[in-house]
Coordinates of C-alpha atoms in Angstrom, one line a residue:
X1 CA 0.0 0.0 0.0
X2 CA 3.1 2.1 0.9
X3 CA 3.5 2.6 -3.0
X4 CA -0.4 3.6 -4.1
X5 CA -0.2 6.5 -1.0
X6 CA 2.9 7.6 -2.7
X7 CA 1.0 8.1 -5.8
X8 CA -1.1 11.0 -4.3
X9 CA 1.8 12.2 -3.2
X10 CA 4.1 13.7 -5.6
X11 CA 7.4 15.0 -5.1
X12 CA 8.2 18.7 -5.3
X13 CA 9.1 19.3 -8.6
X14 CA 10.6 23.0 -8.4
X15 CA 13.7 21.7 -7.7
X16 CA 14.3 20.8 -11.8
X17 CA 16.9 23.3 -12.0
X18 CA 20.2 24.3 -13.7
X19 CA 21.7 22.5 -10.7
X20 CA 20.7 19.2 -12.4
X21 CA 23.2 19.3 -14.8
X22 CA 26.0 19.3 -12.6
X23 CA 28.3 16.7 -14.6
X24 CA 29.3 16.0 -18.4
X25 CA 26.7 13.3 -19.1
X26 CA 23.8 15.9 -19.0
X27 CA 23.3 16.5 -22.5
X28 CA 22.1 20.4 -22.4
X29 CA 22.6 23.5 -20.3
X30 CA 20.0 25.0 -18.7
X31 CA 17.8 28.3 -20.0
X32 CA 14.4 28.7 -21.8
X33 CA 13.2 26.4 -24.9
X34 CA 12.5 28.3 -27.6
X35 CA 8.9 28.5 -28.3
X36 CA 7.6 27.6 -24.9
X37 CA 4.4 29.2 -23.8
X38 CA 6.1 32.4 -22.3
X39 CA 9.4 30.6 -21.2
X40 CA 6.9 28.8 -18.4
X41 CA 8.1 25.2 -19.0
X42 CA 10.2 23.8 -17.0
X43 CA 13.0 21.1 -18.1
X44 CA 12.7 17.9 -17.6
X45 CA 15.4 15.4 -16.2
X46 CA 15.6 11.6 -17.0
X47 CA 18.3 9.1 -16.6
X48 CA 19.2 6.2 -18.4
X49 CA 22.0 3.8 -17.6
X50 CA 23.7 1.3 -19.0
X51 CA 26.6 -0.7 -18.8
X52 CA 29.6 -0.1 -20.7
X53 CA 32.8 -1.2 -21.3
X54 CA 32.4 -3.8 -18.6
X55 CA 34.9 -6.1 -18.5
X56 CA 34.6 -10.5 -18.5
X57 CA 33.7 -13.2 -20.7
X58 CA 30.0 -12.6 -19.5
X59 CA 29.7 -9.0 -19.0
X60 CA 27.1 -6.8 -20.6
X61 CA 27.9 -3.6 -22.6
X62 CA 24.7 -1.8 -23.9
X63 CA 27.1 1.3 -24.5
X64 CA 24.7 2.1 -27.3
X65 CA 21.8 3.1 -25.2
X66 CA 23.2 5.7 -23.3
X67 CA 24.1 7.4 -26.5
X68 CA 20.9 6.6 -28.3
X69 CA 19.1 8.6 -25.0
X70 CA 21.8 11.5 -25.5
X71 CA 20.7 11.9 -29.3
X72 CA 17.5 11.8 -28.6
X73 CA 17.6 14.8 -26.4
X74 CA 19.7 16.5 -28.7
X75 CA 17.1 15.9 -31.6
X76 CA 14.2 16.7 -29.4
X77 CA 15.5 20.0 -28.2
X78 CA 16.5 21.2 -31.5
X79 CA 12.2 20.6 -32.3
X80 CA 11.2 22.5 -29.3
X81 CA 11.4 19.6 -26.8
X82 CA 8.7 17.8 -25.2
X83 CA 5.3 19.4 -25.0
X84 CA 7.5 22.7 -24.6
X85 CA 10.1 21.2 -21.6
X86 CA 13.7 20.9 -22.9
X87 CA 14.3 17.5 -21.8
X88 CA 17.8 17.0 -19.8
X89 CA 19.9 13.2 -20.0
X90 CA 21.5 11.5 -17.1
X91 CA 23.8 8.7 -18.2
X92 CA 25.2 6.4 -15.8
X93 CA 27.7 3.5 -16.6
X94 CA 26.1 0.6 -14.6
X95 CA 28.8 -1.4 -15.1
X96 CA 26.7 -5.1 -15.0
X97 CA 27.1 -5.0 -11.3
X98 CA 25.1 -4.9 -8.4
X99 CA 26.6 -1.9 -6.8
X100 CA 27.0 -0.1 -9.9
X101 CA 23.3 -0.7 -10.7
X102 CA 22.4 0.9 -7.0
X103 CA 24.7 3.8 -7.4
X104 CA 23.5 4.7 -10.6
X105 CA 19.7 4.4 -8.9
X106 CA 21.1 6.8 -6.3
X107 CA 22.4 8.8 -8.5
X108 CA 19.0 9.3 -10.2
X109 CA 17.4 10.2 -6.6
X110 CA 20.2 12.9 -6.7
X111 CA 19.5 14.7 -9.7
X112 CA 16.2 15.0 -9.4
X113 CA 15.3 12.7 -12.0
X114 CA 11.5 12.1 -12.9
X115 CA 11.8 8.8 -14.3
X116 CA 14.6 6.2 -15.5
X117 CA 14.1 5.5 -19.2
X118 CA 15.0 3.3 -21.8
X119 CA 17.7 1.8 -19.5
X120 CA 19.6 -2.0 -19.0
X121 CA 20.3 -3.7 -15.8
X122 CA 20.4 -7.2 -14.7
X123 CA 20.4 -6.0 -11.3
X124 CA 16.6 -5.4 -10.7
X125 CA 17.1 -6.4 -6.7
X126 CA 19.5 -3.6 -6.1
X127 CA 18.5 -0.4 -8.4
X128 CA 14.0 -1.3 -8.0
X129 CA 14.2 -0.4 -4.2
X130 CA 15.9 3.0 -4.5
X131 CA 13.9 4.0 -7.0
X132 CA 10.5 2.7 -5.1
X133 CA 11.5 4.8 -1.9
X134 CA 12.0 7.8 -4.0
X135 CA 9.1 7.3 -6.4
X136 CA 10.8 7.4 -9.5
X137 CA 9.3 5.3 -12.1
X138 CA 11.7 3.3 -14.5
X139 CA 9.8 3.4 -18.0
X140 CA 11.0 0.9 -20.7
X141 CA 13.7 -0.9 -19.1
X142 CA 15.2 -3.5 -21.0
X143 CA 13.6 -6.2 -19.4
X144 CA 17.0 -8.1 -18.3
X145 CA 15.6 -8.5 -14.7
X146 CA 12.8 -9.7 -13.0
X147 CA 11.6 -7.0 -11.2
X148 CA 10.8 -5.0 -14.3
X149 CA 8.0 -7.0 -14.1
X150 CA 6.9 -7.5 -10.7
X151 CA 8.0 -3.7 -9.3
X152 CA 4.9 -1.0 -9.1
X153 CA 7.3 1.7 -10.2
X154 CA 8.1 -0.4 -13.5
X155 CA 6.5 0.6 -17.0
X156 CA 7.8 -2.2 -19.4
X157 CA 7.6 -1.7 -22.9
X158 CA 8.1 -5.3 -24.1
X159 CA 7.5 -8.7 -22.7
X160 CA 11.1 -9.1 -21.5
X161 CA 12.3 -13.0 -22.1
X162 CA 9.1 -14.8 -21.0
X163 CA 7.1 -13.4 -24.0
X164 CA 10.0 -13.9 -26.4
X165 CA 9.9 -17.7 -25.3
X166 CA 6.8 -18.3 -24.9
X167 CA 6.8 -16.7 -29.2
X168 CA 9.6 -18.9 -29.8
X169 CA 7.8 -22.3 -28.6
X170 CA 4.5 -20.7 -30.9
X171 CA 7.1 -20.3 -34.0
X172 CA 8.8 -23.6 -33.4
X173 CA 5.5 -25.5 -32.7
X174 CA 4.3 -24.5 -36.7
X175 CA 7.7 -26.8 -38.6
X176 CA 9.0 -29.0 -35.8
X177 CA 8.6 -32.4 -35.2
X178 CA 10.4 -32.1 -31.9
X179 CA 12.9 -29.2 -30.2
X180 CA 15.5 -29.6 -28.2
X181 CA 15.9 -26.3 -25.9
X182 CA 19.6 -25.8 -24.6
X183 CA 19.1 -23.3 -21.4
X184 CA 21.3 -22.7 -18.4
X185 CA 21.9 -24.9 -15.4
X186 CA 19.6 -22.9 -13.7
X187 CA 16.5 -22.0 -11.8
X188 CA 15.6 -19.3 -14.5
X189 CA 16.6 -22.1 -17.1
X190 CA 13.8 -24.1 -15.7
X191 CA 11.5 -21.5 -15.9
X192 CA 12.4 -21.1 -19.5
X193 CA 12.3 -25.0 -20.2
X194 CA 8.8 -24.8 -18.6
X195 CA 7.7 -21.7 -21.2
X196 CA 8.6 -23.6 -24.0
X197 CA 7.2 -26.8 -23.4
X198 CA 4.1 -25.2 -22.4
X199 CA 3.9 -22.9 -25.5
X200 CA 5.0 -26.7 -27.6
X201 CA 1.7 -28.4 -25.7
X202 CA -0.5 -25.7 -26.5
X203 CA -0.1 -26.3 -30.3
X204 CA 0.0 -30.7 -29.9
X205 CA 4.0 -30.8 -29.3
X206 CA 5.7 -33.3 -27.5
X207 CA 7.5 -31.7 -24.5
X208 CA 10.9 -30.5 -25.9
X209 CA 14.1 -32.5 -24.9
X210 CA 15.6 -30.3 -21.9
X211 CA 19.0 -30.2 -22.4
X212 CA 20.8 -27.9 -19.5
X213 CA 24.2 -26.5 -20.0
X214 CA 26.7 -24.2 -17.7
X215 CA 26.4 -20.8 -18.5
X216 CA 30.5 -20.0 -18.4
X217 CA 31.5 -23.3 -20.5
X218 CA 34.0 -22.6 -23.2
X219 CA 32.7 -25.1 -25.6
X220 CA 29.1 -27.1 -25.5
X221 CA 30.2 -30.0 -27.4
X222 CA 28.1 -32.6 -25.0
X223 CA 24.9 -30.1 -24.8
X224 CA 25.5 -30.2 -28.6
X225 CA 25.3 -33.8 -29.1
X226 CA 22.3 -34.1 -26.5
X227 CA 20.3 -31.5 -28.5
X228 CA 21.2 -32.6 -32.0
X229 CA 20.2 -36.4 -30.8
X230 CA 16.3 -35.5 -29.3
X231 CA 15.7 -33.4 -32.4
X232 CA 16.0 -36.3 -34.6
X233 CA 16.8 -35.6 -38.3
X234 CA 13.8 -35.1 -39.7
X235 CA 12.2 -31.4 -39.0
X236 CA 13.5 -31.6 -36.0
X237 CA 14.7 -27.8 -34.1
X238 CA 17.1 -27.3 -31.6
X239 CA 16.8 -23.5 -30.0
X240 CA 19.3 -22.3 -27.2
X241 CA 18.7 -19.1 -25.2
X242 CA 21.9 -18.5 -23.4
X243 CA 22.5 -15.4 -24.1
X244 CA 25.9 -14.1 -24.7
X245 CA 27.0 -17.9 -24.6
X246 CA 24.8 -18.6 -27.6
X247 CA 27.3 -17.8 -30.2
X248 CA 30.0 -20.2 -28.6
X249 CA 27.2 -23.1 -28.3
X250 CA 26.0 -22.9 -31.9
X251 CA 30.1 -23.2 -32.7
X252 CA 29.8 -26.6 -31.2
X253 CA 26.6 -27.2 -32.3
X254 CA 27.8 -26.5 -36.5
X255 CA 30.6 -28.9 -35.8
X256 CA 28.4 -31.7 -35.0
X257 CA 25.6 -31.1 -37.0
X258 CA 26.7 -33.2 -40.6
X259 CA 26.7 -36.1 -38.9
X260 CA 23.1 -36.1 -37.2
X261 CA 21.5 -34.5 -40.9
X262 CA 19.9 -31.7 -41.2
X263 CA 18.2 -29.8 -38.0
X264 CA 16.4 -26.2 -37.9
X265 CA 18.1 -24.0 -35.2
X266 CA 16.4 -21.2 -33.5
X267 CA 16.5 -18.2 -30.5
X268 CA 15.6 -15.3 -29.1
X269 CA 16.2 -11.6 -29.5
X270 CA 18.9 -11.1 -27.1
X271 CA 20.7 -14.4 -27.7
X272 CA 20.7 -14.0 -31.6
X273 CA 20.8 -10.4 -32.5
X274 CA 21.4 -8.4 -36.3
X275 CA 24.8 -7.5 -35.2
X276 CA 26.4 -10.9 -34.1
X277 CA 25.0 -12.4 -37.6
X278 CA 27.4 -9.7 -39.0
X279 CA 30.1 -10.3 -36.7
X280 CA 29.8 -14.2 -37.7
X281 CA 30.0 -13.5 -41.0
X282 CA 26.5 -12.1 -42.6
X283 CA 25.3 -14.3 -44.7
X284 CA 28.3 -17.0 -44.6
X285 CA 26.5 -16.7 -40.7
X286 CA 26.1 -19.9 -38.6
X287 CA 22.8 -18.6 -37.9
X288 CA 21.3 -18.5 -41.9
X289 CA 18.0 -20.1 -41.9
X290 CA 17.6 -19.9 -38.0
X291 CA 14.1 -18.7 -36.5
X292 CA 14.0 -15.4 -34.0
X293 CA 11.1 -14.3 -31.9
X294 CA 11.6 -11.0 -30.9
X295 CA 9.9 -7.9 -29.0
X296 CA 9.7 -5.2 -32.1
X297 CA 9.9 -5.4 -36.2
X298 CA 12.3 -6.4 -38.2
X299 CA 15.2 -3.6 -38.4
X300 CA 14.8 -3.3 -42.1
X301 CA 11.0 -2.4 -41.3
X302 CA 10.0 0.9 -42.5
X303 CA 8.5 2.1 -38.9
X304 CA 12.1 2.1 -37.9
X305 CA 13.0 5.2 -40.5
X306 CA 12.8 7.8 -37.8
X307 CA 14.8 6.5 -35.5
X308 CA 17.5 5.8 -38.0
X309 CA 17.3 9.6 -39.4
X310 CA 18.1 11.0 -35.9
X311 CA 20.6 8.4 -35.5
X312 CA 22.2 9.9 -38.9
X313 CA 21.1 13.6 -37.7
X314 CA 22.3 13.6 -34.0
X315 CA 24.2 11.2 -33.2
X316 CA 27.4 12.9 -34.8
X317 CA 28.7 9.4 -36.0
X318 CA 28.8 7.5 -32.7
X319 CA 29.7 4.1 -33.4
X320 CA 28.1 2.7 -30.5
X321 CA 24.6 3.4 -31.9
X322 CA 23.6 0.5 -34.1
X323 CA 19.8 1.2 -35.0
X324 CA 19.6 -2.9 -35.2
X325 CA 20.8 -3.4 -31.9
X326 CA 17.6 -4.1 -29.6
X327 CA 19.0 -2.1 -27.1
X328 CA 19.3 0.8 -28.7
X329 CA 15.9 0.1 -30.3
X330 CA 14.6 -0.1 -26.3
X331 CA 15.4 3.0 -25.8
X332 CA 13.9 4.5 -28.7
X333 CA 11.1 3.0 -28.0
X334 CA 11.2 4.3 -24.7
X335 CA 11.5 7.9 -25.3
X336 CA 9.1 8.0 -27.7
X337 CA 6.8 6.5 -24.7
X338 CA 7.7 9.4 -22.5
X339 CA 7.1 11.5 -25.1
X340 CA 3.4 11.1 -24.9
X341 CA 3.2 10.6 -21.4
X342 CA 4.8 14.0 -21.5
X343 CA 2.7 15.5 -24.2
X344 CA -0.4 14.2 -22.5
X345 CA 0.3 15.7 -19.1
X346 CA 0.3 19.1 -20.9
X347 CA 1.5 20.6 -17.3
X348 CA 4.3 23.4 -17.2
X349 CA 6.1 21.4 -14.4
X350 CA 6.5 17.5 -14.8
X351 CA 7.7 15.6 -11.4
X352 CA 7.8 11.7 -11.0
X353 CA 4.7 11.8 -9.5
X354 CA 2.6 13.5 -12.1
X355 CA 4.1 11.0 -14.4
X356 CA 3.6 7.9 -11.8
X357 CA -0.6 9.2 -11.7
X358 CA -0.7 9.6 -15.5
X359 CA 0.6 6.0 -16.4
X360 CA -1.4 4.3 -13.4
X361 CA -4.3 6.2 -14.9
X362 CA -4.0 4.7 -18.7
X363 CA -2.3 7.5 -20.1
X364 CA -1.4 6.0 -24.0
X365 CA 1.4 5.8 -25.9
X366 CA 1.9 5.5 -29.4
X367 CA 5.1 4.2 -30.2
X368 CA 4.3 4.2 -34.2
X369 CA 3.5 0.7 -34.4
X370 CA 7.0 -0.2 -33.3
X371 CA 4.7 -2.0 -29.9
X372 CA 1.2 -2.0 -29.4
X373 CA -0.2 0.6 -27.9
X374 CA 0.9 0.6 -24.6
X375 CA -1.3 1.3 -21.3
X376 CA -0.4 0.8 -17.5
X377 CA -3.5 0.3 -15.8
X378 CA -4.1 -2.9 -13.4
X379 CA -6.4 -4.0 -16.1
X380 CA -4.0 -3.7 -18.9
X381 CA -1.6 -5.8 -17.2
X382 CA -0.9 -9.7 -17.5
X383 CA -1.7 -10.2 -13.9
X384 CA -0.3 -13.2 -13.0
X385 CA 1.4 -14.5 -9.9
X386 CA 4.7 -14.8 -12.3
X387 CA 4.5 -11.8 -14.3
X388 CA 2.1 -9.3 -12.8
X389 CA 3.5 -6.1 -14.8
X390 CA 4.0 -7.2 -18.6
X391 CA 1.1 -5.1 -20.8
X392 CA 2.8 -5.8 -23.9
X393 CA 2.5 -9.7 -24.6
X394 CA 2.9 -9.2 -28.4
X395 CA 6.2 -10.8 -30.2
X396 CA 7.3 -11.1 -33.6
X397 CA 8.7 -13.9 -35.9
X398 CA 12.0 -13.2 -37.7
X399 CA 14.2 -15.2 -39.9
X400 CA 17.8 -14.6 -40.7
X401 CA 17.8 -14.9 -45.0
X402 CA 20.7 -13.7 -46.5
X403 CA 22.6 -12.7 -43.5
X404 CA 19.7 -10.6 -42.2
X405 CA 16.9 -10.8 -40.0
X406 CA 13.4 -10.2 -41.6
X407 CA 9.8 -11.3 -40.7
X408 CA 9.0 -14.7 -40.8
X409 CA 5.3 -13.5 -40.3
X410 CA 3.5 -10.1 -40.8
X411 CA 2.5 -8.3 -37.7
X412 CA 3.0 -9.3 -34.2
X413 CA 1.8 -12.7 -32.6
X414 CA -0.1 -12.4 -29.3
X415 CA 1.5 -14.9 -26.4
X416 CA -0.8 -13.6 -23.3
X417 CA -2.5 -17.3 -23.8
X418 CA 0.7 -19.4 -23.3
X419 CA 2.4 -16.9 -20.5
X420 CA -1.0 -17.2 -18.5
X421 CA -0.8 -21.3 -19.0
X422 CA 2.5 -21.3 -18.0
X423 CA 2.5 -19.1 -14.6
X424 CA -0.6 -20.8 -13.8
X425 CA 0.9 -24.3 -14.0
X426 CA 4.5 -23.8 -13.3

């Protein structure tokens, strides 16, 4: 209840001043946007955090996101900003850790931000909480941690992985005989294992052969062999969702394959992405032919023209900023959300907990097709025990053809059937 009374309560938002852009990440000084209602506006401050330049075979680096939110501001304020606000960037490396996550969290309490946007974190347990006490919500995270999901200050844009599984057991189930699904040694592997053999059953699918693997193996040569053997030879799949271990199990996976026949491989968004296909060689790729679900279109779709012009405009060749990346496409996505959340408010002063009110009471937000239209009331949310905040429980299928990924299907495919089953039953 502590977080509904908070609602009613915003924070004083007077305190958005020029003193919020103490530091070289903020992205613009301070002063009146042109063409504001008689210089009235006030700015508005966001973060968004990511990690970069982490180091370790298993570290994150979303570098790209921090600069796609710095472009964004920069081509927003050049078109009058937000409803008339300038709108003023936080970056914050998170560094894939725990403490950097919390200090960057802190860090948003600091500057006044009124909302974390567009951001990546594994570390939901230790950024959610400061954010909760302060009453900042965190719109369009990345959906790498399970409280993005569960948290009452959290606005998801996308499904996060459960929806991309529970898309990738609906794409599978429509060629293959039988999967194989090569998933970490671990409780969330289970969890996965239990998505996609749910999503297999709902479509007359024998339960896939579980085949668990160590997330920091060097090569996968066994989980390989065990995969390649329970999809059999004919139409048979084998999908692994291991995130930035993927690559290195499909390695094994290639090596094997001639002598088991032929077998369709697939992933996820996340695990299999447009820019490793380049980095493994385009369309020489070990991933040619595979099936991808992901969370948005296909990055050669035509709804993603804006974002690429500002990228080309703004972003003053930054090579972090790949406009395939999903990341960076997150935080697009993102922005564009706060954007009308903004727009709608129509106040001269935005604080964290006008923006809290306006998303708990249905505010919309067109993202230009790039998602559904999103909505954050009780009733627009999944609801279940396992994943009480997703609103968007829409994937799409994507096929890598000639070294790129392109829609398998038109349109998006609606999973809120197969996520109910499987919370309900797991």
């Amino acid at each position: 209840m502590t977080g509904w009374r908070r609602l009613t309560s915003p924070r004083p938002y007077k305190l958005l001043t020029c003193m919020a852009a103490v530091g070289a990440s903020l992205i613009t000084g301070c002063g009146v946007l042109p063409g504001a209602t008689g210089g009235s506006r006030e700015p508005v401050t966001v973060m968004t955090w990511a990690p970069n330049g982490s180091t370790g075979p298993d570290a994150a680096n979303m570098a790209g996101m921090t600069a796609m939110a710095r472009a964004y501001a920069r081509w927003v304020n050049n078109n009058g900003g937000i409803d008339g606000h300038k709108l003023l960037v936080v970056t914050c490396n998170e560094g894939d850790t725990s403490v950097g996550a919390a200090n960057c969290a802190r860090r948003a309490v600091k500057e006044k931000a009124v909302a974390v946007v567009g951001s990546y974190s594994r570390h939901g347990q230790a950024f959610m909480a400061p954010l909760e006490v302060a009453g900042i919500p965190y719109i369009g995270g990345y959906g790498a941690s399970e409280e993005e999901f569960s948290s009452y200050d959290s606005y998801p844009v996308n499904g996060g992985q459960p929806a991309l599984l529970a898309g990738n057991a609906k794409q599978l189930a429509r060629g293959c005989e039988r999967v194989s699904v090569v998933r970490p040694d671990t409780l969330g592997g289970e969890n996965q294992a239990w998505l996609l053999n749910t999503g297999l059953k709902e479509a007359h699918r024998p339960a896939p052969t579980d085949v668990r693997a160590a997330e920091s193996a060097t090569s996968y040569d066994e989980a390989a062999g065990q995969a390649l053997q329970g999809a059999g030879t004919a139409d048979g799949c084998v999908t692994a969702v291991l995130g930035d271990r993927t690559e290195t199990f499909f390695d094994s996976f290639r090596r094997l394959e001639p002598s088991y026949g032929d077998v369709r491989i697939s992933s996820v968004l996340g695990s299999v992405d447009q820019p490793l296909i380049d980095r493994t060689g385009g369309r020489e790729s070990p991933f040619e032919g595979a099936y991808v679900a992901g969370w948005y279109p296909d990055a050669g779709d035509a709804r993603w023209d804006e974002m690429r012009q500002v990228i080309r405009k703004h972003a003053f060749g930054d090579n972090r900023i790949d406009p395939d990346d999903t990341g960076v496409q997150t935080t697009w996505i993102a922005y564009t959300a706060l954007k009308e959340i903004v727009t709608a408010i129509d106040d001269p002063q935005i604080s964290a907990g006008k923006l809290t009110v306006a998303l708990n009471q249905g505010v919309r937000a067109d993202t230009g097709g790039l998602t559904p239209v999103l909505k954050w009331r009780f009733e627009d949310m999944l609801g279940s025990s396992a994943y009480p905040r997703i609103v968007n429980r829409k994937v799409t299928f994507q096929v890598v053809r000639k070294g790129r990924l392109v829609a398998e299907k038109k349109g998006f495919v609606d999973v809120t059937k197969t996520l109910a089953d499987a919370s309900a039953k797991g």
